[in-house]
XYZ file of C-alpha atoms in Angstrom:
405
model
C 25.182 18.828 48.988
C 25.598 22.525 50.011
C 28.903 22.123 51.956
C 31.971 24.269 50.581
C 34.884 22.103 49.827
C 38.197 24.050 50.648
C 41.415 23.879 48.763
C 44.846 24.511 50.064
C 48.312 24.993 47.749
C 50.131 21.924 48.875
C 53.259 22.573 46.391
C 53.835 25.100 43.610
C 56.066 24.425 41.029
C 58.614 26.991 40.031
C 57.315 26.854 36.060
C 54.490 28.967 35.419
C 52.789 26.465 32.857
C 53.434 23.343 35.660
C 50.623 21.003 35.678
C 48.179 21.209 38.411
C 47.565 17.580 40.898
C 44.744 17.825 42.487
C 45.148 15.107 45.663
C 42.325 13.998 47.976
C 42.545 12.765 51.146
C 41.582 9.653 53.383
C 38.583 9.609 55.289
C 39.413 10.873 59.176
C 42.965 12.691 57.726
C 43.512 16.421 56.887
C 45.186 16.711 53.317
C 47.756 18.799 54.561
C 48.994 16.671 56.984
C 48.383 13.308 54.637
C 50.267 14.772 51.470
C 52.711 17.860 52.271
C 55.671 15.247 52.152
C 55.012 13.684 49.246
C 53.615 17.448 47.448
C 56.920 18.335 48.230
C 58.740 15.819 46.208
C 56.430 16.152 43.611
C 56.777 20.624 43.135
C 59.059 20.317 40.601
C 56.892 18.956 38.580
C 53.031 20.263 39.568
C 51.126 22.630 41.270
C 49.645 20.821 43.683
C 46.753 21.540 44.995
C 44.574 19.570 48.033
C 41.303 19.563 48.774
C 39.749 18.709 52.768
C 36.532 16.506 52.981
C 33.991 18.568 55.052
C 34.673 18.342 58.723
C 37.894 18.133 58.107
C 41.093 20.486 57.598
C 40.149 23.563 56.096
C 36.587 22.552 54.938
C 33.559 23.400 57.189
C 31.290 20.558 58.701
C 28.643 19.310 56.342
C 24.994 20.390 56.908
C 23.568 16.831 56.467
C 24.094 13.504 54.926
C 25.611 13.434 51.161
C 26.238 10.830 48.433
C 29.870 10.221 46.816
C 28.633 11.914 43.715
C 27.613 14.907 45.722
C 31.098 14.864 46.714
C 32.676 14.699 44.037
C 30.659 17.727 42.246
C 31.286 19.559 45.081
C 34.649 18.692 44.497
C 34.477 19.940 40.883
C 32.937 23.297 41.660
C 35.284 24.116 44.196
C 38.436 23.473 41.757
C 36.883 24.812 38.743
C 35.461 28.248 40.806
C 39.585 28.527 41.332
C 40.903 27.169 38.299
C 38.330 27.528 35.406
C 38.417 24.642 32.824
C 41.842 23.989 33.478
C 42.774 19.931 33.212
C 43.950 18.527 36.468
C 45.925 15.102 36.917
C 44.315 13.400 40.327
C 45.283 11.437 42.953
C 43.585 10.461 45.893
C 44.103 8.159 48.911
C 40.952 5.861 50.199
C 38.001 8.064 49.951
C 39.747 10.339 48.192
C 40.577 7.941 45.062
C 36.763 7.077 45.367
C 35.923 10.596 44.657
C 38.579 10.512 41.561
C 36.789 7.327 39.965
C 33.420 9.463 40.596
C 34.994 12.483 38.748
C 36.317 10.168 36.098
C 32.910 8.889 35.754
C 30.805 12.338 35.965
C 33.389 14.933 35.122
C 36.134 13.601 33.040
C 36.762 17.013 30.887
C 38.225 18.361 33.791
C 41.236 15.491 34.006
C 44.218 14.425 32.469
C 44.263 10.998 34.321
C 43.650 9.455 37.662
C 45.978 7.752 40.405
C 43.863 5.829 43.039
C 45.787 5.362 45.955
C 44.580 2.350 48.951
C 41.306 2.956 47.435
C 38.364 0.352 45.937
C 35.727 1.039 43.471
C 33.427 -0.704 46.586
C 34.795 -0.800 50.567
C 33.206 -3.245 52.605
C 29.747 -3.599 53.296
C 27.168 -1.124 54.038
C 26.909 -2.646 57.514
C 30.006 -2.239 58.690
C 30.121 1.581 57.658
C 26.538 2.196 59.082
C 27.976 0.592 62.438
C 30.929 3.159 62.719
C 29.065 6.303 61.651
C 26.440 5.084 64.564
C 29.569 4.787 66.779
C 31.112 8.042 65.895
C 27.599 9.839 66.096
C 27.595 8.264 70.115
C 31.354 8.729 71.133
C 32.920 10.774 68.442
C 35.470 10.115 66.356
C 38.617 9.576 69.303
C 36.415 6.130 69.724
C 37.919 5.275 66.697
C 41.669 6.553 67.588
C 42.687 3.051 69.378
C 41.600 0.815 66.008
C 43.012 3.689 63.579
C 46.908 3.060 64.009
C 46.552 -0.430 63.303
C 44.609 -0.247 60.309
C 46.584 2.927 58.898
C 50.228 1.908 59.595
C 52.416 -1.399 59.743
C 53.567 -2.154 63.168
C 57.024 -1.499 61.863
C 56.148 2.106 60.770
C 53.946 2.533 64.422
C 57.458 1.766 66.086
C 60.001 4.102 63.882
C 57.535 7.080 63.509
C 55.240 7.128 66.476
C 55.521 11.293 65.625
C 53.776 11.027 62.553
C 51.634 8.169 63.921
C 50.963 10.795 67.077
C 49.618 13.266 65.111
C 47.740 11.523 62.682
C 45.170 10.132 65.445
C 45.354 14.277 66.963
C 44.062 15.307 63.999
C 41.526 12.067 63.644
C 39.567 13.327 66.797
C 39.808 17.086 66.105
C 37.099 15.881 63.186
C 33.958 16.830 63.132
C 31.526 13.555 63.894
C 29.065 14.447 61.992
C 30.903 14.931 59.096
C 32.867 11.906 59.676
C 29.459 9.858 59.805
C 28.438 11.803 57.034
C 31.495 10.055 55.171
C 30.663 6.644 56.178
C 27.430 6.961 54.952
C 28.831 8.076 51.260
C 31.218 5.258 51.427
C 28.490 2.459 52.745
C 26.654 3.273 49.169
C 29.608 3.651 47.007
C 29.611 1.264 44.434
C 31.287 1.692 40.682
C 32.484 -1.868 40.534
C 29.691 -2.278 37.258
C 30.862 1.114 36.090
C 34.735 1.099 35.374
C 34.296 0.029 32.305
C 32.924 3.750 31.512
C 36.298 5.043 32.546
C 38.246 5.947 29.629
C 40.583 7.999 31.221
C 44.400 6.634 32.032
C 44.286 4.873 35.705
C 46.886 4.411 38.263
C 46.386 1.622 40.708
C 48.373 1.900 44.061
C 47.938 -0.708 46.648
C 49.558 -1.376 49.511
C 51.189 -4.805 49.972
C 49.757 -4.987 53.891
C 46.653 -2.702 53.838
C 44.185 -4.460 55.148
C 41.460 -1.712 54.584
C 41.676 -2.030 51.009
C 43.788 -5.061 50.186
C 45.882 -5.128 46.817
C 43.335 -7.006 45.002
C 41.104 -3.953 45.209
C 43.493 -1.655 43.314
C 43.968 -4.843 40.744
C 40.032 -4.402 40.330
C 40.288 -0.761 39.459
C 43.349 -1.264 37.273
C 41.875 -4.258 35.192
C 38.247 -2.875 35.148
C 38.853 0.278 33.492
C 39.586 0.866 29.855
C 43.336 2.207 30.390
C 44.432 0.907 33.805
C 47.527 -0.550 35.938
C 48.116 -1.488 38.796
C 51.181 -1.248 41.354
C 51.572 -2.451 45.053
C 53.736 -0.900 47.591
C 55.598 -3.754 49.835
C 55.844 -3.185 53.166
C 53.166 -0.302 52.997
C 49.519 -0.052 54.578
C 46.160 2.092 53.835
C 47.976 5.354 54.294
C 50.578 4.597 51.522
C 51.014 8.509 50.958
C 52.380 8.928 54.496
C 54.232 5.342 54.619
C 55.834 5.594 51.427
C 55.419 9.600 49.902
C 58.799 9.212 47.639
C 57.311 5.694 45.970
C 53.795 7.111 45.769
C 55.655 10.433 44.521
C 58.383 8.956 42.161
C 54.858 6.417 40.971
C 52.367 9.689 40.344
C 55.576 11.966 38.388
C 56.412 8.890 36.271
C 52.874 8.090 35.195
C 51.716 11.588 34.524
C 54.949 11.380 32.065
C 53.437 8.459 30.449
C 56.254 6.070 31.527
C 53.942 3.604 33.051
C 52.335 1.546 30.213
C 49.115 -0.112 30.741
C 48.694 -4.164 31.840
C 48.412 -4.784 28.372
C 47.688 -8.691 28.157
C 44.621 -7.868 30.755
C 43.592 -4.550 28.466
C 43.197 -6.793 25.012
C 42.334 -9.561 27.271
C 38.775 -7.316 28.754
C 38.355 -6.544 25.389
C 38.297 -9.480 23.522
C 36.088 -10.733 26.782
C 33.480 -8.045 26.310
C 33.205 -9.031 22.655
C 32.434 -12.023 22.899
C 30.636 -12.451 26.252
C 29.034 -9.294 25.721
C 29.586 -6.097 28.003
C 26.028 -6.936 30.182
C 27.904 -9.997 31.465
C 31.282 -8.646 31.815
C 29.910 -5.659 33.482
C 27.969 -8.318 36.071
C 31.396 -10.454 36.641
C 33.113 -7.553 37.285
C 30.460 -6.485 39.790
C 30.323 -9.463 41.190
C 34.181 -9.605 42.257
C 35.341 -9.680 45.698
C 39.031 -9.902 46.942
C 38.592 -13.630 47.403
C 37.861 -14.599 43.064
C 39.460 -10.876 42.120
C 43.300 -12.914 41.393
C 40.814 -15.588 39.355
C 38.733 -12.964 37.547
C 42.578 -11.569 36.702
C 43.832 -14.420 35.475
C 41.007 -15.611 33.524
C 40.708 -12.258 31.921
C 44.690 -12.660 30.645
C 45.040 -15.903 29.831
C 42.260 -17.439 28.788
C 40.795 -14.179 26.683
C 44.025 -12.038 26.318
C 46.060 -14.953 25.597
C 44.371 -17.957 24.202
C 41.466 -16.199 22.689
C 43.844 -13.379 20.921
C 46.123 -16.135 19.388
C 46.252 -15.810 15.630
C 46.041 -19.715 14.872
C 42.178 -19.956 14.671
C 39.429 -17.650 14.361
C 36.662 -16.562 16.862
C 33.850 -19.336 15.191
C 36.497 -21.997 15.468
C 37.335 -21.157 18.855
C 33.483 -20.884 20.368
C 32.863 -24.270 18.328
C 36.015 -26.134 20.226
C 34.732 -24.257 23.910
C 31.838 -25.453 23.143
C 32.522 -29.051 23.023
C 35.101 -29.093 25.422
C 32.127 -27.684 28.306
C 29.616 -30.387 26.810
C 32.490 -33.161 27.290
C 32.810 -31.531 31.559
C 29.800 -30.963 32.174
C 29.652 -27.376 32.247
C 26.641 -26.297 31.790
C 26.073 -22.695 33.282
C 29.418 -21.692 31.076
C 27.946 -24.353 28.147
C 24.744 -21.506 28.350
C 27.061 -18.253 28.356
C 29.026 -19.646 25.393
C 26.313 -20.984 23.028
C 25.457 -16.888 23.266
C 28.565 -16.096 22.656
C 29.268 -18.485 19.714
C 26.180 -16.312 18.212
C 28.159 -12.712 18.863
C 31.305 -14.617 17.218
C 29.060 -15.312 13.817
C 27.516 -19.102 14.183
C 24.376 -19.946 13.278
C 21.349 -22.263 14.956
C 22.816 -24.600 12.120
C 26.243 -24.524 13.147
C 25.322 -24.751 16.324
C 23.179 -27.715 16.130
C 25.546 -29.674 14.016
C 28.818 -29.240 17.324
C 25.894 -30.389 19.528
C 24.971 -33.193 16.938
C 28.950 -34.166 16.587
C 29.408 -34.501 20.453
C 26.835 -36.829 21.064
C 28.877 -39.321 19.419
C 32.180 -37.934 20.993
C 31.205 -36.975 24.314
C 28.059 -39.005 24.954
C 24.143 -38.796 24.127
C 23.005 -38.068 27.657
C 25.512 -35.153 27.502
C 24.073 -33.398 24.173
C 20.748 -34.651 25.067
C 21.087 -31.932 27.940
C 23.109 -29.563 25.621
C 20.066 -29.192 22.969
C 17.925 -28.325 25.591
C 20.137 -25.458 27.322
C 21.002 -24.401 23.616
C 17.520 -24.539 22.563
C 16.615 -21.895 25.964
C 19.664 -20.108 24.949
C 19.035 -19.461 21.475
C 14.995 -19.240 21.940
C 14.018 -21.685 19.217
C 9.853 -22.076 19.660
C 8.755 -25.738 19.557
C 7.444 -27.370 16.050
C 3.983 -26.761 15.458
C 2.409 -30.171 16.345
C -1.291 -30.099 16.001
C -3.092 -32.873 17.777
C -5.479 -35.133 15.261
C -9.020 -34.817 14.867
C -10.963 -37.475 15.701
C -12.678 -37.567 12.863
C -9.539 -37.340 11.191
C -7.609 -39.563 13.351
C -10.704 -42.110 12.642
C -10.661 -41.673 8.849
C -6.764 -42.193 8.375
C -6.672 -45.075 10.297
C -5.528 -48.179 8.723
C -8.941 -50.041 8.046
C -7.053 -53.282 8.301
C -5.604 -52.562 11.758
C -8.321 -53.942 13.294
């Protein structure tokens, strides 16, 4: 990506040595317009500073197609051409909280922490995106002006500020199409969801209770996939939380850059203890494989069962893999049965040991039941069969029992 990314002073703070906040904007919005209210609550406390995606606000159009990570470097060279090494705290709305995970991910030296805002570590389907960069390459980007308002706003916000509503969609078709499609096309391949696990840096979550672009659940998935995340949803708010609600998002952003929002600690040990003994691989693949429909399960699997029941002090991790165990034989759970036998062998059992809860459950839970057990464990653990040679013949003739006949 050769595109210049343009930033604009949103906010400076009176103190010299204020922090600087970097803040990103949605896809289709100038940052300007998205964040001056809320940049204005927030200049006692930072410099802020906002950069344009290209096409839009003060950034020219882009030359040709580009990938999220593109962005984001391009991102990173135009803040650190105007502010050297300089840490920045983050926060971005939609797209732009994509492009903070990215930076958290490929530049994290240059931030203090990150504040996702109506934003997903994955948004939709490829599909859908490819369908609305074709429309936008055909009719431009006022095709989209009669869908926007909905999706943006709550009707309740559409009715008491149809002025800031009004010139939201004016600046949505001054856009440059191709840029716009451009955007979809970064946003159709975006896809961390395996990778938050590599963010160490402190995360902000904001979701918006009605956004129905990014629903809650997808800011719980950021929150609860990273290392040091949380998560908080805006009632009454949709995707363009920063212009629904500026003094919550602002009041949010000031009070977690002062370290007064502590992570979702039950769901922090909880991943941990998870990735221990499941192993990261298949953590990393769950996490993947979330979607907003089994993200509240995945969440409350990951604090109860394994932050909860799993951290207790009562019983150690052997014990606790030896009672799963048996407790999956006894319902028949056999693709969790698999994950656990491997897990029992992270938590410090042997084939043995192994062999001998199997052995025990046969006469507890039935013999057809650890009849099927021994064979998943026996795949699991990757014991080779016993060496049995068939007889000779002549062998077979000379050890037979002469008066068998």
């Amino acid at each position: 990506m050769t595109e210049t990314i343009r930033l604009t002073q949103l906010a400076a703070s009176p103190a010299a040595d204020a922090p600087i906040l970097l803040v990103g904007p949605s896809i289709g919005t100038a940052v300007t317009t998205l964040w001056s209210e809320c940049a204005a609550q927030l200049a006692d406390t930072f410099q802020v500073v906002g950069w344009d995606l290209p096409g839009h606000g003060a950034s020219p159009a882009s030359a040709g197609a580009f990938t999220m990570a593109e962005l984001a470097e391009a991102v990173a060279a135009a803040y650190v051409h105007s502010f050297g090494d300089e840490k920045a705290w983050y926060a971005g709305d939609s797209i732009g909280g994509a492009v903070g995970l990215q930076l958290a991910l490929d530049r994290p030296a240059l931030l203090h922490g990150l504040v996702t805002v109506c934003s997903a570590a994955r948004f939709g389907d490829r599909d859908s995106w490819r369908t609305r960069a074709d429309l936008v390459h055909r009719a431009g980007t006022s095709a989209l002006i009669s869908q926007s308002a909905g999706r943006w706003f709550t009707p309740d916000f559409v009715s008491r500020r149809s002025d800031v509503v009004s010139t939201m969609l004016h600046h949505l078709a001054e856009v440059d199409d191709g840029s716009y499609a451009h955007a979809c096309g970064a946003l159709a391949d975006f896809d961390v969801r395996g990778r938050l696990g590599a963010i160490t840096l402190p995360v902000l979550a904001i979701g918006g209770e009605e956004d129905v672009a990014t629903p809650p659940a997808k800011a719980g998935e950021i929150a609860w996939g990273v290392k040091d995340g949380r998560v908080r949803v805006l009632p009454g708010v949709a995707h363009l939380a920063v212009i629904e609600a500026p003094s919550d998002v602002a009041a949010l952003i000031g009070e977690f850059a002062a370290g007064g929002i502590a992570p979702d600690d039950l769901h922090t040990s909880g991943m941990a203890v998870r990735r221990q003994v499941l192993g990261p691989d298949h953590v990393d693949r769950a996490a993947a494989a979330t979607t907003s429909f089994t993200s509240d399960f995945q969440a409350l699997i990951t604090r109860y069962a394994w932050g909860e029941i799993w951290n207790r002090p009562g019983l150690d991790r052997r014990s606790r893999s030896m009672i799963t165990m048996t407790a999956l034989i006894a319902g028949g759970h056999w693709d969790e049965f698999t994950m656990h036998v491997r897990a029992a062998v992270r938590n410090g059992l042997t084939a043995n040991e192994i062999q001998e809860v199997i052995l025990q459950s046969a006469i507890y839970c039935g013999v057809p039941a650890a009849n099927h057990a021994f064979a998943l464990a026996n795949a699991a653990l990757d014991i080779p069969p016993l060496d049995h040679r068939p007889l000779d013949t002549d062998e077979e003739a000379t050890d037979a029992d002469p008066a068998a006949d």
